[in-house]
Amino acid sequence: MSRNNHKFQNNRFDHIQPLSSSKYSDNELEKKILSIMIIDEEKQALGIDILTSEMFFILPNRQLFNLIKNLKQSSQINSTIWFTYTDIIEYYKKVEAKLEYNALTYEFINSIATTLADEENFYVYAEELNNLTRMRYLESFFVEYNKKIQNNDEANFNQIINDFNDFLAEKNQNKFSNSHFISTEEAALEYRDEIIKILRNETEQNVLQSHFYTLDKYIRGFKPGQFIILAARPGIGKTAFALNVAKNIALQHQKSKNNLVNTLNSQENKSENERPKNIAFISLEMPVSELIARTISSTVQIPLSFLQDPKRLFAQRDLQDKFDYFYNINIDSMNIYFDDLATSKISDIIRKIKTLVKQLDNQLDFIIIDYLQLISTDGNNGNRQNEVATISRALKILALELKIPIMALSQLSRTVETREDKRPQIHDLRESGAIEQDADIIIFLHRDNMPNTSSSEEDNNSQNNHSTWKAGVKTTITIAKNRNGQQGIGDLLYYGPTVTFFDRNLTRPDQIENKN
């Protein structure tokens, strides 16, 4: 559990407070927790660390918790001091203490100290108390919004749903994690079992290879719950690379069919590996028509300019055959779900993703969002850095909740262009603080020389630059952060006419048949 992270954050729902008559409280449970905190030094420290006063619904219980907490925090000499029953009574004798904690009495403190409770169940008690607290807030939310629905003729369904999702995200930050130490022997045995499973190909079925060797050799595939940032300056090909990754993942079950290792595995293992992968691609910048044109272009290597000019496309038999091939072969097995959102609110994005997860029976495998800086929050706090921090954290939490890797594309600040060394650094990410903290993997694309640095990516993909593009343009890929692996750097080749990246030295774009 991340310590001191459970207190409900000040936010737009601070005005929603528990009802005074809420049924979601348990006086005996609160007393048991306080009793254990008085008689057990370790549990006292733990209770102060993971509990907050608002979790204690009964006023005397809440005041006693605050008294113990304040005593602990005021002990600046040694924060490990344990305040016993005697210490609490001695402090309560002070006049100022009686005034501050006016709901307490000697009899009440005595009754708490003599309450029977099992110290070993302290964490279970704390989780129950936490759940009751969240239920009180949920109850208050429904009461307030029921009034809005009843009394406001202009109540908006989507806005209420957005508020509800935001409310859950805010209050759901209060979570417990009962982690524990394990011995070297236990850890080593578990690790050996994982290695055996990998050798038998019984694991890592949920690990998604990008099928770019330069990238996969460092990150070892995208894993459930990861939050990945892909960043570059405009015109380098962020969207193209993300679409290439989506295409490769969507079609990786086809690659596995011809893999000799898979043919030696049991039918049970093969079935999961060969299941078509489902990818959500959310674009806040390009319409679906452009995204699918790029996907077709890179999949069957038809220059994008020909797709944008159908007369030229169908004037060449080989390109028409490629076009037909995509619709006859690839279309049934490429499960990429595109969405060019009309709204950029993070709550809408999360809601639509969760809806797709349900529609796919929890078999959504990968999510790409293009791009991070275009997303907004529902509130306007006037500070874009804080807003991006909220968005970044929400996406990381979503990845963990759904157990799906999420890749978010990101801009780089213009300062990178003013330096002599123009290779991107993590601090070049726009509003970088929270992004750097939340991301498990940060990938940069960089190009020293562009065919036409004054033009857009679309212009650079045109046939006017074909002579420059013919052999592909060297693009550096940098794994600047890799939480569970090593950092690294490598080279790709970008073939602009078909918006396709290739591993350098493995595939040569100028060997691709391409008639102009």
Coordinates of C-alpha atoms in Angstrom, one line a residue:
M1 CA 0.0 0.0 0.0
S2 CA 1.2 3.5 -0.8
R3 CA 1.4 5.1 2.6
N4 CA -0.4 8.3 3.4
N5 CA -2.2 8.1 0.1
H6 CA -5.5 7.0 1.4
K7 CA -6.9 10.2 2.7
F8 CA -9.7 11.4 0.4
Q9 CA -8.2 14.2 -1.7
N10 CA -9.7 17.6 -1.8
N11 CA -11.6 17.7 -5.0
R12 CA -14.8 18.8 -6.6
F13 CA -16.8 16.4 -4.4
D14 CA -15.7 17.7 -1.0
H15 CA -19.2 19.0 -0.5
I16 CA -20.6 15.5 -0.5
Q17 CA -20.4 14.4 3.2
P18 CA -21.8 11.3 4.9
L19 CA -25.4 11.5 6.1
S20 CA -25.8 12.0 9.9
S21 CA -28.2 9.1 9.9
S22 CA -26.2 6.7 7.7
K23 CA -26.7 3.0 8.3
Y24 CA -23.2 2.3 7.1
S25 CA -21.4 2.5 10.5
D26 CA -20.3 0.0 13.1
N27 CA -19.6 1.3 16.6
E28 CA -18.3 -2.0 17.9
L29 CA -15.9 -2.3 15.0
E30 CA -14.6 1.2 15.6
K31 CA -14.1 0.4 19.3
K32 CA -12.2 -2.8 18.5
I33 CA -9.8 -0.9 16.3
L34 CA -9.2 1.8 18.9
S35 CA -8.7 -0.8 21.6
I36 CA -6.0 -2.6 19.6
M37 CA -4.3 0.7 18.9
I38 CA -4.1 1.4 22.6
I39 CA -2.7 -2.0 23.7
D40 CA -0.4 -2.8 20.7
E41 CA 2.5 -0.6 19.7
E42 CA 2.8 -1.9 16.2
K43 CA -0.9 -1.6 15.4
Q44 CA -1.0 1.9 16.8
A45 CA 1.6 3.0 14.3
L46 CA -0.1 1.1 11.5
G47 CA -3.5 2.5 12.4
I48 CA -2.3 6.1 12.3
D49 CA -0.6 5.4 8.9
I50 CA -3.6 3.8 7.1
L51 CA -6.7 5.2 8.8
T52 CA -8.2 8.7 8.8
S53 CA -10.5 10.4 11.3
E54 CA -13.4 10.5 8.9
M55 CA -13.5 6.7 8.9
F56 CA -14.7 6.8 12.5
F57 CA -18.4 7.7 12.2
I58 CA -19.1 7.9 16.0
L59 CA -18.0 11.2 17.4
P60 CA -16.2 9.9 20.6
N61 CA -14.4 7.3 18.6
R62 CA -13.3 9.9 16.1
Q63 CA -12.0 12.2 18.8
L64 CA -10.1 9.4 20.5
F65 CA -8.5 8.5 17.3
N66 CA -7.5 12.1 16.7
L67 CA -6.1 12.3 20.2
I68 CA -3.9 9.3 19.7
K69 CA -2.8 10.6 16.3
N70 CA -2.0 14.1 17.5
L71 CA 0.0 12.7 20.4
K72 CA 2.0 10.6 18.0
Q73 CA 2.6 13.4 15.5
S74 CA 3.5 15.9 18.2
S75 CA 6.3 13.6 19.4
Q76 CA 9.0 15.0 17.3
I77 CA 11.9 13.6 19.3
N78 CA 11.0 10.0 18.4
S79 CA 8.2 9.1 16.1
T80 CA 8.3 5.5 17.2
I81 CA 7.0 6.3 20.7
W82 CA 4.1 4.2 21.7
F83 CA 1.3 6.0 23.6
T84 CA -0.2 3.6 26.1
Y85 CA -3.5 3.9 28.0
T86 CA -1.7 5.6 30.9
D87 CA -0.2 8.2 28.5
I88 CA -3.6 8.9 27.0
I89 CA -5.2 9.4 30.4
E90 CA -2.4 11.7 31.6
Y91 CA -2.8 13.8 28.5
Y92 CA -6.6 13.9 28.8
K93 CA -6.2 15.4 32.3
K94 CA -5.1 18.7 30.8
V95 CA -7.7 21.4 30.5
E96 CA -7.0 22.1 26.8
A97 CA -7.4 18.4 26.0
K98 CA -10.8 18.3 27.6
L99 CA -11.8 21.3 25.6
E100 CA -10.5 20.0 22.3
Y101 CA -11.9 16.5 22.8
N102 CA -15.1 17.4 24.6
A103 CA -17.0 14.2 23.5
L104 CA -14.5 12.0 25.5
T105 CA -14.9 11.0 29.1
Y106 CA -12.7 8.9 31.5
E107 CA -15.4 6.2 31.4
F108 CA -15.4 6.1 27.6
I109 CA -11.6 5.8 27.4
N110 CA -11.8 3.0 30.0
S111 CA -14.4 1.2 28.0
I112 CA -12.3 1.3 24.9
A113 CA -9.3 0.0 26.7
T114 CA -11.2 -3.0 28.0
T115 CA -12.9 -3.9 24.8
L116 CA -12.0 -7.4 23.6
A117 CA -10.5 -7.6 20.1
D118 CA -8.1 -9.9 18.3
E119 CA -4.9 -8.0 17.4
E120 CA -4.3 -10.5 14.5
N121 CA -7.5 -9.3 12.8
F122 CA -6.5 -5.6 12.9
Y123 CA -6.0 -5.3 9.2
V124 CA -9.3 -7.1 8.5
Y125 CA -11.1 -4.6 10.9
A126 CA -9.4 -1.7 9.1
E127 CA -10.6 -2.9 5.7
E128 CA -14.1 -3.3 7.0
L129 CA -14.0 0.3 8.3
N130 CA -12.6 1.5 5.0
N131 CA -15.5 -0.2 3.1
L132 CA -18.1 1.4 5.4
T133 CA -16.6 4.8 4.9
R134 CA -16.8 4.5 1.1
M135 CA -20.3 3.2 1.4
R136 CA -21.3 6.3 3.4
Y137 CA -19.9 8.6 0.6
L138 CA -21.6 6.5 -2.1
E139 CA -24.9 6.8 -0.2
S140 CA -24.5 10.6 0.0
F141 CA -23.7 10.9 -3.7
F142 CA -26.9 9.1 -4.7
V143 CA -29.0 11.1 -2.3
E144 CA -27.6 14.4 -3.7
Y145 CA -27.9 13.4 -7.3
N146 CA -31.4 12.0 -6.8
K147 CA -32.4 15.5 -5.8
K148 CA -30.8 16.9 -8.9
I149 CA -32.6 14.5 -11.1
Q150 CA -35.9 15.2 -9.4
N151 CA -35.6 18.9 -9.2
N152 CA -33.7 19.9 -12.3
D153 CA -35.5 19.7 -15.7
E154 CA -32.1 20.2 -17.4
A155 CA -30.4 17.3 -15.8
N156 CA -28.0 15.7 -18.3
F157 CA -27.6 11.9 -18.4
N158 CA -24.0 12.0 -19.7
Q159 CA -22.9 14.7 -17.2
I160 CA -24.3 12.7 -14.3
I161 CA -22.6 9.5 -15.5
N162 CA -19.3 11.5 -15.9
D163 CA -19.7 12.8 -12.4
F164 CA -20.4 9.4 -11.0
N165 CA -17.2 8.0 -12.7
D166 CA -15.2 10.9 -11.4
F167 CA -16.6 10.4 -7.9
L168 CA -15.7 6.7 -7.9
A169 CA -12.2 7.5 -9.1
E170 CA -11.7 10.0 -6.4
K171 CA -13.1 8.0 -3.5
N172 CA -11.6 4.7 -4.8
Q173 CA -8.1 6.1 -4.1
N174 CA -8.6 4.8 -0.5
K175 CA -7.4 1.3 -0.9
F176 CA -5.6 -1.2 1.3
S177 CA -3.0 -3.7 0.2
N178 CA -2.0 -6.5 2.6
S179 CA 1.5 -7.2 1.4
H180 CA 4.0 -9.2 3.3
F181 CA 7.7 -10.2 3.2
I182 CA 8.6 -13.5 1.7
S183 CA 11.8 -15.4 2.2
T184 CA 14.6 -15.9 -0.3
E185 CA 13.7 -19.6 -0.6
E186 CA 10.0 -18.8 -1.4
A187 CA 11.0 -16.1 -3.9
A188 CA 13.6 -18.3 -5.6
L189 CA 11.2 -21.2 -5.9
E190 CA 8.5 -19.0 -7.4
Y191 CA 11.0 -17.6 -9.8
R192 CA 12.2 -21.1 -10.9
D193 CA 8.5 -22.1 -11.5
E194 CA 8.1 -19.0 -13.7
I195 CA 11.2 -20.0 -15.7
I196 CA 9.9 -23.5 -16.2
K197 CA 6.5 -22.2 -17.4
I198 CA 8.2 -19.9 -19.9
L199 CA 10.3 -22.8 -21.2
R200 CA 7.1 -24.8 -21.6
N201 CA 5.4 -21.8 -23.2
E202 CA 2.8 -22.0 -20.4
T203 CA 3.1 -18.4 -19.4
E204 CA 3.5 -14.9 -20.9
Q205 CA 0.4 -15.6 -23.1
N206 CA -0.8 -12.1 -22.1
V207 CA 2.6 -10.5 -23.0
L208 CA 2.2 -8.7 -26.4
Q209 CA 5.2 -8.4 -28.6
S210 CA 5.5 -5.3 -30.8
H211 CA 7.3 -7.4 -33.4
F212 CA 10.0 -4.7 -33.6
Y213 CA 13.1 -6.6 -32.4
T214 CA 14.8 -3.4 -31.6
L215 CA 12.1 -2.6 -29.0
D216 CA 11.1 -6.1 -27.8
K217 CA 14.7 -7.1 -26.9
Y218 CA 14.6 -4.4 -24.2
I219 CA 11.0 -4.4 -22.9
R220 CA 10.3 -8.1 -23.5
G221 CA 6.8 -7.3 -24.7
F222 CA 3.9 -5.2 -23.3
K223 CA 2.5 -6.7 -20.1
P224 CA -0.9 -6.4 -18.3
G225 CA -1.3 -3.2 -16.2
Q226 CA 1.6 -1.3 -17.9
F227 CA 1.3 2.3 -18.7
I228 CA 3.5 3.1 -21.8
I229 CA 4.4 6.6 -23.1
L230 CA 5.4 7.0 -26.8
A231 CA 6.7 10.5 -27.4
A232 CA 8.3 12.4 -30.3
R233 CA 8.3 15.8 -31.9
P234 CA 5.7 16.4 -34.7
G235 CA 6.4 14.8 -38.0
I236 CA 8.5 11.9 -36.7
G237 CA 5.7 9.4 -36.9
K238 CA 4.2 8.7 -33.5
T239 CA 0.8 7.8 -34.9
A240 CA 2.4 5.7 -37.7
F241 CA 4.5 3.8 -35.1
A242 CA 1.5 3.2 -32.8
L243 CA -0.6 2.0 -35.7
N244 CA 2.2 -0.4 -36.7
V245 CA 2.3 -1.8 -33.2
A246 CA -1.4 -2.2 -33.2
K247 CA -1.3 -4.0 -36.5
N248 CA 1.5 -6.3 -35.4
I249 CA -0.3 -7.2 -32.2
A250 CA -3.6 -7.7 -34.0
L251 CA -1.9 -10.1 -36.4
Q252 CA 0.5 -11.9 -34.0
H253 CA -1.8 -14.9 -33.8
Q254 CA -1.2 -15.4 -37.5
K255 CA 2.5 -15.4 -36.9
S256 CA 2.2 -18.0 -34.1
K257 CA 0.4 -20.4 -36.4
N258 CA 3.6 -21.0 -38.4
N259 CA 5.8 -21.1 -35.3
L260 CA 7.4 -24.6 -34.8
V261 CA 7.5 -24.1 -31.0
N262 CA 3.7 -23.7 -30.9
T263 CA 3.1 -26.8 -33.0
L264 CA 4.9 -28.8 -30.3
N265 CA 2.7 -27.4 -27.4
S266 CA -0.5 -28.8 -26.1
Q267 CA -3.8 -27.8 -27.8
E268 CA -4.8 -26.0 -24.6
N269 CA -1.8 -23.6 -24.8
K270 CA -2.2 -23.1 -28.5
S271 CA -5.8 -21.9 -28.3
E272 CA -5.0 -18.9 -26.2
N273 CA -1.9 -18.0 -28.2
E274 CA -3.8 -18.1 -31.4
R275 CA -6.8 -16.1 -30.3
P276 CA -7.0 -12.9 -32.3
K277 CA -5.9 -10.0 -30.2
N278 CA -8.2 -7.1 -29.7
I279 CA -6.8 -3.5 -29.7
A280 CA -8.6 -0.2 -28.9
F281 CA -7.2 2.7 -30.8
I282 CA -8.6 6.1 -29.6
S283 CA -7.7 9.1 -31.6
L284 CA -8.3 12.7 -30.6
E285 CA -6.5 14.0 -33.7
M286 CA -7.4 11.9 -36.8
P287 CA -10.7 10.6 -38.1
V288 CA -11.2 6.9 -38.4
S289 CA -11.1 7.2 -42.3
E290 CA -7.4 8.4 -42.1
L291 CA -6.5 5.8 -39.5
I292 CA -7.9 2.9 -41.6
A293 CA -6.2 4.3 -44.7
R294 CA -2.8 4.3 -42.9
T295 CA -3.5 0.8 -41.6
I296 CA -4.2 -0.6 -45.0
S297 CA -1.2 1.3 -46.4
S298 CA 1.3 -0.2 -43.9
T299 CA -0.3 -3.7 -43.9
V300 CA -0.2 -4.5 -47.6
Q301 CA 2.3 -1.8 -48.6
I302 CA 0.2 0.4 -50.8
P303 CA 1.6 4.0 -50.8
L304 CA -0.8 6.2 -48.9
S305 CA -1.0 8.7 -51.7
F306 CA -2.5 6.1 -53.9
L307 CA -5.2 5.3 -51.3
Q308 CA -6.0 9.0 -51.3
D309 CA -6.4 9.0 -55.1
P310 CA -8.5 5.9 -55.9
K311 CA -8.2 6.5 -59.7
R312 CA -4.4 6.1 -59.5
L313 CA -4.8 3.1 -57.2
F314 CA -7.1 1.1 -59.5
A315 CA -5.0 2.1 -62.6
Q316 CA -2.3 -0.3 -61.4
R317 CA -3.1 -3.9 -61.2
D318 CA -0.6 -4.9 -58.6
L319 CA -1.8 -2.2 -56.2
Q320 CA -5.4 -3.2 -56.8
D321 CA -4.5 -6.8 -56.0
K322 CA -2.9 -5.7 -52.7
F323 CA -6.0 -3.7 -51.9
D324 CA -8.2 -6.7 -52.5
Y325 CA -5.9 -8.9 -50.5
F326 CA -6.4 -6.7 -47.4
Y327 CA -10.1 -7.1 -47.6
N328 CA -10.1 -10.8 -48.4
I329 CA -7.5 -11.9 -45.9
N330 CA -6.6 -9.3 -43.2
I331 CA -10.0 -7.7 -42.5
D332 CA -11.4 -10.7 -40.7
S333 CA -8.4 -11.2 -38.4
M334 CA -7.4 -7.7 -37.6
N335 CA -9.4 -6.7 -34.5
I336 CA -8.5 -3.1 -34.1
Y337 CA -11.4 -1.0 -32.7
F338 CA -11.0 2.7 -33.8
D339 CA -12.7 5.6 -32.1
D340 CA -12.3 9.2 -33.1
L341 CA -13.8 10.7 -30.0
A342 CA -16.0 13.8 -30.3
T343 CA -15.1 14.6 -26.7
S344 CA -11.6 14.6 -25.1
K345 CA -12.7 14.2 -21.4
I346 CA -10.8 11.5 -19.6
S347 CA -14.1 10.3 -18.0
D348 CA -15.6 9.7 -21.4
I349 CA -12.5 7.9 -22.6
I350 CA -12.5 5.6 -19.5
R351 CA -16.3 5.0 -19.9
K352 CA -16.0 4.0 -23.6
I353 CA -13.0 1.7 -22.9
K354 CA -14.9 -0.1 -20.1
T355 CA -17.9 -0.4 -22.4
L356 CA -15.7 -2.0 -25.1
V357 CA -14.2 -4.4 -22.5
K358 CA -17.7 -5.6 -21.6
Q359 CA -18.7 -6.0 -25.3
L360 CA -15.6 -8.1 -25.9
D361 CA -16.2 -10.3 -22.8
N362 CA -13.1 -9.0 -21.1
Q363 CA -10.9 -9.9 -24.0
L364 CA -9.5 -6.5 -24.8
D365 CA -5.7 -6.9 -25.0
F366 CA -4.2 -3.5 -25.7
I367 CA -5.2 0.2 -25.7
I368 CA -3.6 3.1 -27.6
I369 CA -4.6 6.7 -27.0
D370 CA -3.4 9.5 -29.4
Y371 CA -2.6 11.7 -27.7
L372 CA -2.2 12.6 -24.0
Q373 CA -2.0 16.4 -24.2
L374 CA -5.4 16.6 -26.1
I375 CA -7.2 14.9 -23.2
S376 CA -9.0 17.2 -20.7
T377 CA -10.5 16.7 -17.3
D378 CA -14.1 17.6 -16.4
G379 CA -13.1 20.3 -14.0
N380 CA -11.0 23.4 -14.8
N381 CA -8.4 24.0 -12.2
G382 CA -6.5 26.5 -14.2
N383 CA -3.2 24.5 -14.0
R384 CA -2.5 22.3 -17.0
Q385 CA 0.3 20.5 -15.2
N386 CA -2.1 19.3 -12.5
E387 CA -4.6 18.4 -15.1
V388 CA -2.2 16.2 -17.0
A389 CA -1.1 14.7 -13.7
T390 CA -4.8 13.7 -13.0
I391 CA -5.1 12.3 -16.5
S392 CA -1.8 10.3 -16.3
R393 CA -2.7 8.8 -13.0
A394 CA -6.2 7.9 -14.2
L395 CA -4.8 6.0 -17.1
K396 CA -2.3 4.2 -15.0
I397 CA -5.0 3.2 -12.5
L398 CA -7.2 2.1 -15.5
A399 CA -4.4 -0.1 -16.8
L400 CA -4.0 -1.8 -13.4
E401 CA -7.7 -2.2 -12.9
L402 CA -8.3 -3.7 -16.3
K403 CA -5.0 -5.6 -16.4
I404 CA -4.4 -4.2 -19.9
P405 CA -1.4 -2.3 -21.2
I406 CA -2.2 1.2 -22.2
M407 CA 0.0 3.2 -24.6
A408 CA -0.5 7.0 -24.6
L409 CA 1.2 9.1 -27.2
S410 CA 2.7 12.3 -26.0
Q411 CA 4.2 15.5 -27.3
L412 CA 7.7 16.8 -26.5
S413 CA 8.3 20.4 -25.5
R414 CA 9.8 22.7 -28.1
T415 CA 12.9 23.1 -25.9
V416 CA 14.4 20.0 -27.4
E417 CA 14.8 21.9 -30.7
T418 CA 16.8 24.7 -29.1
R419 CA 19.5 22.3 -27.8
E420 CA 22.6 21.3 -29.7
D421 CA 21.9 17.7 -28.7
K422 CA 18.4 17.2 -29.9
R423 CA 17.9 13.7 -28.6
P424 CA 14.8 13.6 -26.4
Q425 CA 15.1 13.4 -22.6
I426 CA 12.4 12.5 -20.1
H427 CA 12.2 16.1 -19.0
D428 CA 11.3 17.1 -22.5
L429 CA 7.9 15.5 -22.1
R430 CA 5.3 18.2 -21.9
E431 CA 4.0 18.5 -18.3
S432 CA 6.5 15.7 -17.6
G433 CA 6.5 15.3 -13.8
A434 CA 3.5 13.1 -13.3
I435 CA 4.0 11.3 -16.6
E436 CA 7.5 10.3 -15.7
Q437 CA 6.3 8.9 -12.3
D438 CA 3.3 7.0 -13.6
A439 CA 4.8 5.5 -16.8
D440 CA 6.3 2.0 -16.7
I441 CA 7.9 2.4 -20.1
I442 CA 8.8 5.6 -21.9
I443 CA 9.8 5.4 -25.6
F444 CA 11.2 8.2 -27.7
L445 CA 11.4 8.4 -31.5
H446 CA 14.0 10.7 -32.9
R447 CA 15.3 11.6 -36.3
D448 CA 18.5 13.6 -36.9
N449 CA 17.5 14.6 -40.4
M450 CA 14.1 14.7 -41.9
P451 CA 13.3 14.7 -45.6
N452 CA 11.6 18.1 -45.2
T453 CA 11.7 19.5 -41.6
S454 CA 9.4 22.3 -42.5
S455 CA 6.5 20.2 -43.6
S456 CA 4.1 17.9 -41.8
E457 CA 4.2 14.2 -41.4
E458 CA 1.6 13.9 -44.1
D459 CA 3.7 16.0 -46.5
N460 CA 6.7 14.0 -45.8
N461 CA 4.8 10.8 -46.7
S462 CA 4.0 12.1 -50.2
Q463 CA 5.4 10.8 -53.4
N464 CA 7.3 14.1 -53.9
N465 CA 9.8 12.8 -51.4
H466 CA 10.0 9.2 -52.9
S467 CA 13.6 9.5 -53.8
T468 CA 14.5 10.4 -50.3
W469 CA 12.3 7.8 -48.8
K470 CA 13.3 5.0 -51.1
A471 CA 15.8 3.3 -48.7
G472 CA 13.9 4.4 -45.6
V473 CA 14.9 7.1 -43.1
K474 CA 16.9 6.2 -40.1
T475 CA 14.9 6.8 -36.9
T476 CA 16.3 6.3 -33.4
I477 CA 14.1 4.6 -30.9
T478 CA 15.1 5.1 -27.2
I479 CA 13.7 3.2 -24.3
A480 CA 14.3 6.0 -21.7
K481 CA 12.5 4.3 -18.9
N482 CA 11.8 0.6 -18.3
R483 CA 10.6 -0.1 -14.8
N484 CA 11.1 -3.8 -15.1
G485 CA 14.0 -4.1 -17.5
Q486 CA 16.9 -2.3 -19.0
Q487 CA 17.0 1.0 -20.9
G488 CA 18.3 0.9 -24.5
I489 CA 18.6 2.5 -27.8
G490 CA 18.3 1.2 -31.4
D491 CA 17.6 2.1 -35.0
L492 CA 14.5 1.7 -37.1
L493 CA 13.8 2.6 -40.7
Y494 CA 10.8 4.7 -41.5
Y495 CA 9.3 4.3 -45.0
G496 CA 7.1 7.3 -45.4
P497 CA 5.1 6.4 -48.5
T498 CA 3.4 3.5 -46.6
V499 CA 3.8 5.0 -43.1
T500 CA 5.7 1.9 -42.0
F501 CA 8.5 1.3 -39.6
F502 CA 11.0 -1.6 -40.1
D503 CA 13.7 -3.0 -38.0
R504 CA 17.0 -1.7 -39.5
N505 CA 19.2 -4.4 -40.9
L506 CA 16.3 -6.8 -40.8
T507 CA 14.1 -5.4 -43.5
R508 CA 15.0 -3.0 -46.3
P509 CA 12.2 -0.7 -47.5
D510 CA 13.8 -0.3 -50.9
Q511 CA 13.3 -4.0 -51.5
I512 CA 9.5 -3.5 -51.3
E513 CA 7.9 -3.6 -54.7
N514 CA 6.5 -0.1 -55.2
K515 CA 5.5 1.4 -58.6
N516 CA 4.8 5.0 -58.9

